[in-house]
CSV table of C-alpha atoms and ligand atoms in Angstrom, one decimal:
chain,number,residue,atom,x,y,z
A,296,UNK,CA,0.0,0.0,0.0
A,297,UNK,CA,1.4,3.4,-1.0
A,298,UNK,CA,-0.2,6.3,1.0
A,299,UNK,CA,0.2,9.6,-1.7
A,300,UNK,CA,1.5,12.6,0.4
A,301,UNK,CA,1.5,15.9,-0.9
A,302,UNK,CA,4.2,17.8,-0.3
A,303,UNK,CA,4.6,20.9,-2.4
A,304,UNK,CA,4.1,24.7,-1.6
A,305,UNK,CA,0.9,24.5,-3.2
A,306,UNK,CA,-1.1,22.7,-3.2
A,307,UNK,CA,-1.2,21.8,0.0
A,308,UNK,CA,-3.2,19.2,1.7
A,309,UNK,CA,-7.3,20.2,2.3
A,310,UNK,CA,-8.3,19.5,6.2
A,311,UNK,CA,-11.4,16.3,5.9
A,312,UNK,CA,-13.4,18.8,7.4
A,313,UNK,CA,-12.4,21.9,4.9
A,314,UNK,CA,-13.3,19.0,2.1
A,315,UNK,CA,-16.6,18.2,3.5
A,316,UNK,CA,-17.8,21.8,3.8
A,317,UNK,CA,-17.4,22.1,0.1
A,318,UNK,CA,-19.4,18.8,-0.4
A,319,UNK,CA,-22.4,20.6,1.2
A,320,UNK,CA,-25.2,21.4,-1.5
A,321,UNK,CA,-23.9,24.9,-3.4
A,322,UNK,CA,-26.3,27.7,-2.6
A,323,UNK,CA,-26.8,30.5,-5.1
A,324,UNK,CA,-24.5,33.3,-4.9
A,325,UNK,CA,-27.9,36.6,-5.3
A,326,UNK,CA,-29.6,34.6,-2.4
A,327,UNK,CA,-29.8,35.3,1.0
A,328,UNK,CA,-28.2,31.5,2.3
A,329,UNK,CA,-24.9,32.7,0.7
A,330,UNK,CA,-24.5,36.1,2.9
A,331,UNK,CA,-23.2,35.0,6.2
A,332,UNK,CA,-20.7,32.9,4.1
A,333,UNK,CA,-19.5,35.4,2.2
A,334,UNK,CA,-19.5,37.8,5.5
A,335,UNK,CA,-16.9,34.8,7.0
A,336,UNK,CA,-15.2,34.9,4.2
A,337,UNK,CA,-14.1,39.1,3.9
A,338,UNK,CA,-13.9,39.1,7.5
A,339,UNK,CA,-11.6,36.5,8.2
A,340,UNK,CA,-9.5,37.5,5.2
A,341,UNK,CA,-9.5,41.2,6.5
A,342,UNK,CA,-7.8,39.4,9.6
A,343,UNK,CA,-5.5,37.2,8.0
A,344,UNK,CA,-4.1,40.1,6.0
A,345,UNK,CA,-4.2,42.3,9.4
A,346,UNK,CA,-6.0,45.1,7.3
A,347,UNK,CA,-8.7,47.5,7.9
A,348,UNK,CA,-8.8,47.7,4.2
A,349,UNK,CA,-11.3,45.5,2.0
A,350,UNK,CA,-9.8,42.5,0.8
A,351,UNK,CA,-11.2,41.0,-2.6
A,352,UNK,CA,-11.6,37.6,-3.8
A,353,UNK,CA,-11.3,36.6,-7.0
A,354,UNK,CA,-12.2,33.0,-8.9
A,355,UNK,CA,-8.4,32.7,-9.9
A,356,UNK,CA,-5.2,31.6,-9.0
A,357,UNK,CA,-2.4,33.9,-7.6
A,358,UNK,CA,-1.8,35.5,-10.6
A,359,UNK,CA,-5.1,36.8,-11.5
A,360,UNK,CA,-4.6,38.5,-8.6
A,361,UNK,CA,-1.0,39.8,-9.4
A,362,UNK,CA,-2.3,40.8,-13.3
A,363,UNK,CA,-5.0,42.8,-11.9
A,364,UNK,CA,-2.4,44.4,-9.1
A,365,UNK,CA,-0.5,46.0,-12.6
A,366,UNK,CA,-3.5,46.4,-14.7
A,367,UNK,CA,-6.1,48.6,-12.6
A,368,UNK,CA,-3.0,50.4,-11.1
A,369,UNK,CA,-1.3,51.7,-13.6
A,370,UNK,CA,-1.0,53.4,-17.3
A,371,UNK,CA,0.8,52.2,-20.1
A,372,UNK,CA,4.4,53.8,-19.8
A,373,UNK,CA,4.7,54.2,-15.9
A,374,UNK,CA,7.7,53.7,-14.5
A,375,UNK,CA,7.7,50.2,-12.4
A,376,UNK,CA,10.3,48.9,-10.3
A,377,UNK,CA,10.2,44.8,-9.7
A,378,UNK,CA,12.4,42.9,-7.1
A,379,UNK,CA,13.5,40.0,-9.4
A,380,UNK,CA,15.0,37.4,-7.2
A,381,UNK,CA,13.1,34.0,-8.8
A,382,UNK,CA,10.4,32.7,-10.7
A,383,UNK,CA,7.6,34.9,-9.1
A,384,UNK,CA,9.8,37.7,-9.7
A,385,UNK,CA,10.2,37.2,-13.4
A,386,UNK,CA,6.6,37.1,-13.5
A,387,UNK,CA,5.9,40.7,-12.0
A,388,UNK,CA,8.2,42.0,-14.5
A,389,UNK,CA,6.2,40.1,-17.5
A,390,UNK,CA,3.1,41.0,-16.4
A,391,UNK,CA,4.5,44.7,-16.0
A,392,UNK,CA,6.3,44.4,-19.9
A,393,UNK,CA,2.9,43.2,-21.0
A,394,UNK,CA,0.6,45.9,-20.3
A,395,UNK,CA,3.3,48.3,-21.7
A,396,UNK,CA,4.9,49.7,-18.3
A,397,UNK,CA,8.6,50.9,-18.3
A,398,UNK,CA,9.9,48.6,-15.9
A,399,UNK,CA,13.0,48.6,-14.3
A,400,UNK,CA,14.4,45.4,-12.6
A,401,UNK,CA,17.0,45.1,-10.2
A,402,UNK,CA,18.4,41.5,-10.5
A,403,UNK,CA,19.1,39.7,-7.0
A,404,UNK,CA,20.5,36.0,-7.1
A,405,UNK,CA,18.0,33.4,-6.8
A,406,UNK,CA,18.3,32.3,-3.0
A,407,UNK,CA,18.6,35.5,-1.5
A,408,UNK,CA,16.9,38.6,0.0
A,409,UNK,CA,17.2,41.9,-1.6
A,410,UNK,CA,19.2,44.7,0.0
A,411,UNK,CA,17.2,47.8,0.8
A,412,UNK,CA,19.5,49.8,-0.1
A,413,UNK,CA,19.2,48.5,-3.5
A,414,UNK,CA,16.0,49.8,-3.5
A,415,UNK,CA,17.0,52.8,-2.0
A,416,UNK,CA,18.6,53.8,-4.6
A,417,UNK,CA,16.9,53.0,-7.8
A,418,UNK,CA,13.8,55.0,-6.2
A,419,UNK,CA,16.8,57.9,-5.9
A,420,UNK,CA,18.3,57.5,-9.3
A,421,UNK,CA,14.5,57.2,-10.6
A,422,UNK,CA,11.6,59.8,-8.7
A,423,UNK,CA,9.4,58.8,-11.4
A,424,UNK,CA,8.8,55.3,-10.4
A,425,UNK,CA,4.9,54.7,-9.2
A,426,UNK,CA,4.9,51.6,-7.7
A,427,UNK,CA,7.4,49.0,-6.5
A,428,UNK,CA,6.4,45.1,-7.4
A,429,UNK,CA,7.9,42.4,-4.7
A,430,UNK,CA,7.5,39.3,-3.2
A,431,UNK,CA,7.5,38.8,0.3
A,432,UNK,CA,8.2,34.9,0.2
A,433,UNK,CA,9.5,34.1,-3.2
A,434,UNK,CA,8.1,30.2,-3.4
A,435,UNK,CA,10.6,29.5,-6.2
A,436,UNK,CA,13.7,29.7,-4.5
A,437,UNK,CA,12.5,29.4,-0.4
A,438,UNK,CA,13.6,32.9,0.4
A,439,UNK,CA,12.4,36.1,1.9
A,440,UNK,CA,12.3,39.4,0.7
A,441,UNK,CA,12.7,42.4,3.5
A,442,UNK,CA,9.2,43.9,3.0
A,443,UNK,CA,9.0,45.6,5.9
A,444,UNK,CA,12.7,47.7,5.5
A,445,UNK,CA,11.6,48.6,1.8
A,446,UNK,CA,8.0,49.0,2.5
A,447,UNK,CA,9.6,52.1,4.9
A,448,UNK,CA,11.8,53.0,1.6
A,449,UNK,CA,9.1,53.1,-0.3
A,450,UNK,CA,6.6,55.1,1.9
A,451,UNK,CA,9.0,58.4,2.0
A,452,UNK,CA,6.7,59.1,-0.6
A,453,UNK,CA,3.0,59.2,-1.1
A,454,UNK,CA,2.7,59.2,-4.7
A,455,UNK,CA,4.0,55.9,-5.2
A,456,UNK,CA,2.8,52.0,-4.5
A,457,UNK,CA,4.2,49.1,-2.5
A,458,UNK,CA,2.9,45.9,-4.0
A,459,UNK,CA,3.6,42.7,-2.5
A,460,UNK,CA,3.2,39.4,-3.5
A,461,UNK,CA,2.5,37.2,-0.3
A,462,UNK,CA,1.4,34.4,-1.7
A,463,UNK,CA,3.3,32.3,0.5
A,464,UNK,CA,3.4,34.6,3.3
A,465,UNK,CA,0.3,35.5,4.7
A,466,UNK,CA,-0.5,33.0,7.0
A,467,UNK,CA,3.0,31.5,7.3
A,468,UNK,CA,4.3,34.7,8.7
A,469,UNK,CA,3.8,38.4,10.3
A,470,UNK,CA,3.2,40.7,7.2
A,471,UNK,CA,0.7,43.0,8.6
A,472,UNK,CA,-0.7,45.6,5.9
A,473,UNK,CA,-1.5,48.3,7.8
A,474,UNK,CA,1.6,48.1,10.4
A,475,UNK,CA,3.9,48.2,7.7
A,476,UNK,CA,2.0,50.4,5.2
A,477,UNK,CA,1.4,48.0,2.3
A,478,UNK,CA,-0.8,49.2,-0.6
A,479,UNK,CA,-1.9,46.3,-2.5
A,480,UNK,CA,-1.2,42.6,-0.8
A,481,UNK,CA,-1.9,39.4,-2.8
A,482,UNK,CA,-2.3,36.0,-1.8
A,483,UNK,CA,-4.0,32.3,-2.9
A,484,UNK,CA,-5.8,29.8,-1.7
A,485,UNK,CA,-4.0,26.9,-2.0
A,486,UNK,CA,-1.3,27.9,0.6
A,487,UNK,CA,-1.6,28.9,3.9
A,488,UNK,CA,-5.6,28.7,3.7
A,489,UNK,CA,-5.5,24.7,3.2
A,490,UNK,CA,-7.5,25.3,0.4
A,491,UNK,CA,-7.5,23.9,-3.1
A,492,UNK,CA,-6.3,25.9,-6.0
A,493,UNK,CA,-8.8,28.8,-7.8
A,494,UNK,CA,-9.0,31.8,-5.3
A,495,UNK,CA,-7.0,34.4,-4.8
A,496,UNK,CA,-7.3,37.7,-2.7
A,497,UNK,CA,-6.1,41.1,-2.6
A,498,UNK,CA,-5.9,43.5,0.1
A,499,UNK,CA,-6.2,47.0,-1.3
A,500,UNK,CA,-5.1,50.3,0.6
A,501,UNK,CA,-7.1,53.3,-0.1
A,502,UNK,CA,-3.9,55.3,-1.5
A,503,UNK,CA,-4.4,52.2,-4.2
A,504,UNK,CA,-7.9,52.9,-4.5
A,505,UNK,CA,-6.8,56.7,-5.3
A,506,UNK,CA,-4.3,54.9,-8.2
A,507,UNK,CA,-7.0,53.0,-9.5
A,508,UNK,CA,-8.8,56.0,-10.6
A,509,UNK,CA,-6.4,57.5,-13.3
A,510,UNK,CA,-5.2,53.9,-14.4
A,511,UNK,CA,-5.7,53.5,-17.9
A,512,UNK,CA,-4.2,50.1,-18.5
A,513,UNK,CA,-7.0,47.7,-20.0
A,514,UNK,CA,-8.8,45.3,-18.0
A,515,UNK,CA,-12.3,43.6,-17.8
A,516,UNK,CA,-12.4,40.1,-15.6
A,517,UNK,CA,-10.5,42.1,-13.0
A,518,UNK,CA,-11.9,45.3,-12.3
A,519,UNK,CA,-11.4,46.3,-8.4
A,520,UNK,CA,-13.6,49.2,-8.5
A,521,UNK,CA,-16.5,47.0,-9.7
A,522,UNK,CA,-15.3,44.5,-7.2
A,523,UNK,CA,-15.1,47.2,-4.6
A,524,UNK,CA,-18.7,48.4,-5.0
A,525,UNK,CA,-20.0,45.1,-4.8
A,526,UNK,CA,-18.2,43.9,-2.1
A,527,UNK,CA,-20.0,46.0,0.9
A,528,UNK,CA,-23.0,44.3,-0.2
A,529,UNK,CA,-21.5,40.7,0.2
A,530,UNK,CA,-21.4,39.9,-3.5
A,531,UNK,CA,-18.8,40.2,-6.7
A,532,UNK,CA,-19.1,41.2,-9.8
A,533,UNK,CA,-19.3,37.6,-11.5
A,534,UNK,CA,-20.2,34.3,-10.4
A,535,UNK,CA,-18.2,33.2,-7.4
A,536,UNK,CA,-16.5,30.2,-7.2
A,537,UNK,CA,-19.1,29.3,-4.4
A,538,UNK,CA,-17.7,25.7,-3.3
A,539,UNK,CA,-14.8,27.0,-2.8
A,540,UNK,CA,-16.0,29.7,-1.0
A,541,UNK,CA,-18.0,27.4,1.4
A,542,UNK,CA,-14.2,25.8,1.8
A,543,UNK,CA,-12.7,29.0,2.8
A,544,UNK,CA,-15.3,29.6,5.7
A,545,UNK,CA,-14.2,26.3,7.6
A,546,UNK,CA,-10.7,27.0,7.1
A,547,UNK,CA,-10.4,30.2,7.9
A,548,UNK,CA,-12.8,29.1,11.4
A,549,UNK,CA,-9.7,26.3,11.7
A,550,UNK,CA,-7.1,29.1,11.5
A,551,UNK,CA,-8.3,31.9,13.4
A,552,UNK,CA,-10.9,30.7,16.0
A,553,UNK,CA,-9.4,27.2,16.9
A,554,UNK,CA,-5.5,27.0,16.1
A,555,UNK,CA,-5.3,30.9,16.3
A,556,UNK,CA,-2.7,32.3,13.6
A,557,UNK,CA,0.3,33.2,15.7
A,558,UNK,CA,0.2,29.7,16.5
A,559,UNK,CA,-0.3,29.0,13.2
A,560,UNK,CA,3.0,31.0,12.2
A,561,UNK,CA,4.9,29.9,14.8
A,562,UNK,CA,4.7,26.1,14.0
A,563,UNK,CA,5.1,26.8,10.6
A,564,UNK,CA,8.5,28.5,11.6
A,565,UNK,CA,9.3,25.6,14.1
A,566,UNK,CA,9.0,23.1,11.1
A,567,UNK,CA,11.1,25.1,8.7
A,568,UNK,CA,13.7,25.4,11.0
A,569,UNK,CA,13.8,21.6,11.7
A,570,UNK,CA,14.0,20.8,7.9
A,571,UNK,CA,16.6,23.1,7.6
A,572,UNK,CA,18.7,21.9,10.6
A,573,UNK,CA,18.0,18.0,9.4
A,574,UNK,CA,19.4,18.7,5.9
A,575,UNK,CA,22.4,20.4,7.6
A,576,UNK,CA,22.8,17.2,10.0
A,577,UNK,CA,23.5,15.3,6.7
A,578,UNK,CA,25.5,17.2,4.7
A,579,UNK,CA,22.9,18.7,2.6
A,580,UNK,CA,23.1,22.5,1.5
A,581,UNK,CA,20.2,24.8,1.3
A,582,UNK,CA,19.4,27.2,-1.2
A,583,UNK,CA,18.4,30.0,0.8
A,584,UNK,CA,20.5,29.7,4.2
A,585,UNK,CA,20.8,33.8,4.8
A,586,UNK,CA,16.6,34.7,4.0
A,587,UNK,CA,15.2,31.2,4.5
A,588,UNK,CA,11.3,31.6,3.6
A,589,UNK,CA,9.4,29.8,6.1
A,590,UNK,CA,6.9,29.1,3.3
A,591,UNK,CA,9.0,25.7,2.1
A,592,UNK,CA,12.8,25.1,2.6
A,593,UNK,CA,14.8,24.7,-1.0
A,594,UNK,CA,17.8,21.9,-0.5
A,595,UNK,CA,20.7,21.7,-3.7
A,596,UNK,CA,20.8,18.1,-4.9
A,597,UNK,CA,24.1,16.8,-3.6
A,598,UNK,CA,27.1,16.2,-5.9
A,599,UNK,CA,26.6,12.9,-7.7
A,600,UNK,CA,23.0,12.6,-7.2
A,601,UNK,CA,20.1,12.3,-9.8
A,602,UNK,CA,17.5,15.3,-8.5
A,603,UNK,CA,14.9,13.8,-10.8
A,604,UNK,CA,15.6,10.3,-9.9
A,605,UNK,CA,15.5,11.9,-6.2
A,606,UNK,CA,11.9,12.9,-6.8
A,607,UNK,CA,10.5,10.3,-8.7
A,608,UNK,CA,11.7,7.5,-5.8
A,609,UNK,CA,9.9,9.8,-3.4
A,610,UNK,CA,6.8,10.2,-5.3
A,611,UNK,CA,6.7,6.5,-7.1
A,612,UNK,CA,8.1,4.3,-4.3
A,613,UNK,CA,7.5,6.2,-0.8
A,614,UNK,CA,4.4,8.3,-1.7
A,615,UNK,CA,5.6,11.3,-1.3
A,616,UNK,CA,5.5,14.7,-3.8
A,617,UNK,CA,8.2,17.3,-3.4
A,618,UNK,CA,8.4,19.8,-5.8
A,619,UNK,CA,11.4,20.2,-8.2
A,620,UNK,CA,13.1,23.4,-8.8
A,621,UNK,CA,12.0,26.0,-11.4
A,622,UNK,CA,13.4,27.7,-14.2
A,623,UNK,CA,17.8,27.2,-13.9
A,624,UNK,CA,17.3,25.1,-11.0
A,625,UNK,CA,15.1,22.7,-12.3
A,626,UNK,CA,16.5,19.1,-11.3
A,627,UNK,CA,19.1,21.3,-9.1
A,628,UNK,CA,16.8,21.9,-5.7
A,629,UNK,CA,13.8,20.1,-4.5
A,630,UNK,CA,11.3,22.1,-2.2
A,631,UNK,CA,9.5,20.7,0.6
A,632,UNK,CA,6.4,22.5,2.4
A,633,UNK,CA,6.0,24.0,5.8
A,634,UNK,CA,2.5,26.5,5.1
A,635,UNK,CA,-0.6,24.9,5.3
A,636,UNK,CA,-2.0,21.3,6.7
A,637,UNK,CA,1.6,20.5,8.0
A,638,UNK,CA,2.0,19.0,11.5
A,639,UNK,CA,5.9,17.8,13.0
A,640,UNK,CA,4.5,14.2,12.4
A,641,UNK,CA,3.9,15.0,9.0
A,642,UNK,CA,7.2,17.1,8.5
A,643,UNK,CA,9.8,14.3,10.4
A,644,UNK,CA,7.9,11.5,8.3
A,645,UNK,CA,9.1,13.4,5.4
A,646,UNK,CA,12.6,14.1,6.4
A,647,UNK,CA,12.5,10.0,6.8
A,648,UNK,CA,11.4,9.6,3.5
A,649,UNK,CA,13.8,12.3,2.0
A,650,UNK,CA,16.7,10.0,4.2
A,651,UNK,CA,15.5,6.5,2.4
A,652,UNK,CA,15.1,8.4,-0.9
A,653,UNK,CA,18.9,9.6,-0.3
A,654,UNK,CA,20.2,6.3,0.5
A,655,UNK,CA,18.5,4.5,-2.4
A,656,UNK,CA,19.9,7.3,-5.4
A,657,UNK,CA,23.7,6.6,-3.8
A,658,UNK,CA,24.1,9.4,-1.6
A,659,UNK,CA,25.7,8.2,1.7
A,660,UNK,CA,25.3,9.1,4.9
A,661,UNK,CA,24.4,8.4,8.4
A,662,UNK,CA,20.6,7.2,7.9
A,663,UNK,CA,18.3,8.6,10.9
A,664,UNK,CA,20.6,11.7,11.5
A,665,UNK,CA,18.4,13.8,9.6
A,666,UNK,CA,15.3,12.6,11.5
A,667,UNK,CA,16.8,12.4,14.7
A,668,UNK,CA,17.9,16.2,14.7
A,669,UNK,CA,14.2,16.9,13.4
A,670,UNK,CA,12.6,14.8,16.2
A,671,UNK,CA,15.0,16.1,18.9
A,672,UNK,CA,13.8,19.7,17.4
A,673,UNK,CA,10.0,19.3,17.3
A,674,UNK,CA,9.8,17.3,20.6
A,675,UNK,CA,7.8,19.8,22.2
B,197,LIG,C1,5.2,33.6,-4.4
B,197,LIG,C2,4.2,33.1,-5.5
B,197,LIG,N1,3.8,34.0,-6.4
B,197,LIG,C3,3.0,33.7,-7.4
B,197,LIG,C4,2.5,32.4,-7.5
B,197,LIG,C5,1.6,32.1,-8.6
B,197,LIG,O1,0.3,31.8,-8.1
B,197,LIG,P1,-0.7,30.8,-8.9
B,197,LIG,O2,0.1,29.6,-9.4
B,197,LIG,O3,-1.7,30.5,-7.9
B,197,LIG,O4,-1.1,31.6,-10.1
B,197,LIG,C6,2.9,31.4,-6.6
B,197,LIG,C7,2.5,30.1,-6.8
B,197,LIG,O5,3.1,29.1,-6.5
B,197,LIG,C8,3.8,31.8,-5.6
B,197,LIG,O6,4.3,30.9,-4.7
């Protein structure tokens, strides 16, 4: 018997009782029986996103949300500047190229955090930039960005935006809107919220709001000041994805009423750092090791070894799904999960399974260290 077990920074695995609230029968989205789910639904995001501001929902993955975060903000030939540090990164600046911004990039290796003063200065060297595109947790290499240092780069001035991808970071870790002054914040369900893939949300600050009126880029699906208007009234401007909707209720209950969400980042971080430390107790190197993301921890393929052949002994003969590295470090990395429907069960079972895996590709050493160290580190 092989027992499947997901293991990837999204998707993540769905709680039973997340899945069985969508199995319930699907109300209809103009009635009355879908208001107080709704209602659960913008309130508890509003919290999860520690705003005052409204937070949307779209029927979308992440990057609907990140396309409309460039389209209803800005004009065709505004100045952007995008933190390009990884996958996630590359695709702020081709979402920016598409709808015809000038958009400056400033390059950071894959693996680590971007330094302010960076920032600093291309914001110096360029007073016409409006809004400044980042991620928070870039998924693609297990690293952080410092939103919180640029975010108070960035806020020197009132005529200009900080957008931040936090796809993988609200609900892993503290990234509070308001606190730190954040103008638009995006994130998806199938992260943190336990949820399957096909929402994602955006928190949206009223200096955004005051953007959104003199953007001209083109845009119809997602249109925020339609959304916006709705919203108050516990409705959207198309069809919602209701089922998943019903979903997001019971998870968000999980998160914020029973497990509480400082809890809820602070075993995420307690399993990260045990990954990390039981890769180091074998030998293994990570990715990341100055701005590890608590979102997932990226480990190189040692010397010698088949990454692919790594993966596919996991996934074929233990069950298990790690995800590969993207882009140049495809077959390089693999990526292992820490957001979500994770327990330290869950997360030193793995670390077993990455040991066997290990052993059974040729790469030697001392089988059980890695688990021990993860044990000894989550036993209490
Ligand atoms: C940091 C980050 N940004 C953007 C995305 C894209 O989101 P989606 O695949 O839901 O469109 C992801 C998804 O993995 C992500 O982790």
């Amino acid at each position: 018997m092989l027992k499947r077990r997901l293991f990837t920074p999204g998707p993540v695995p769905v709680p039973d009782r997340v899945r069985l609230a969508m199995a319930q029968p699907i109300v209809h989205h103009r009635a009355g029986d879908f208001i107080p789910i709704f209602q659960a639904c913008r309130t508890g995001l509003q919290r999860m996103f520690q705003t005052q501001c409204p937070v949307l929902i779209f029927a979308a993955s992440g990057t609907g949300a990140m396309d409309a975060a460039v389209s209803n903000l800005l004009s065709p030939g505004d100045h952007a500047l995008v933190i390009r540090g990884g996958k996630f990164g590359e695709r702020w600046a081709e979402i920016c190229e598409a709808y015809g911004l000038r958009t400056t990039c400033i390059d950071v290796e894959w693996g680590r955090g971007v330094e302010p003063a960076r920032v600093e200065e291309a914001l110096d060297r360029n007073p016409d930039i409006k809004a400044v595109y980042v991620q928070a947790s870039e998924t693609s290499t297990a690293s952080c960005h410092p939103v919180r240092e640029i975010a108070e780069i960035v806020r020197r001035s009132d005529d200009r935006l900080m957008v931040v991808d936090a796809i993988t970071a609200v609900g892993v870790y503290d990234v509070p809107m308001d606190d730190w002054g954040l103008d638009i914040v995006v994130s998806g369900s199938q992260k943190a919220f336990m949820m399957p893939p096909g929402l994602a949300f955006m928190g949206v600050s009223e200096r955004a709001q005051r953007f959104m009126q003199s953007a001209e880029s083109p845009h119809f699906y997602f249109d925020l000041a339609k959304e916006l208007k709705s919203l108050p009234t516990d409705q959207t401007s198309w069809t919602p994805a209701v089922g998943l909707l019903m979903g997001l209720a019971e998870s968000l209950r999980i998160i914020l009423d029973e497990v509480g969400l400082e809890e809820t980042w602070s075993r995420t971080a307690k399993l990260a750092h045990a990954t990390r430390e039981s890769m180091r107790a074998i030998g293994l190197e990570l990715l990341s090791p100055d701005s590890p993301s608590p979102a997932c921890t990226a480990v190189r393929v040692p010397e010698g070894v088949d990454g692919p052949a790594l993966r596919s002994y996991l996934r074929d003969e233990l069950g298990y799904t790690l995800a590969d590295g993207q882009g140049a470090l495809k077959g390089k990395i693999f990526r292992l999960a820490h957001l979500g429907y994770f327990d330290r069960f869950d997360t030193i079972a793995c670390i077993a399974a990455i040991e066997m895996a290990l052993s059974a590709v040729g790469y030697v050493h001392k089988m059980g260290e890695a688990t021990r160290t993860a044990t000894e580190l989550l036993r209490d």
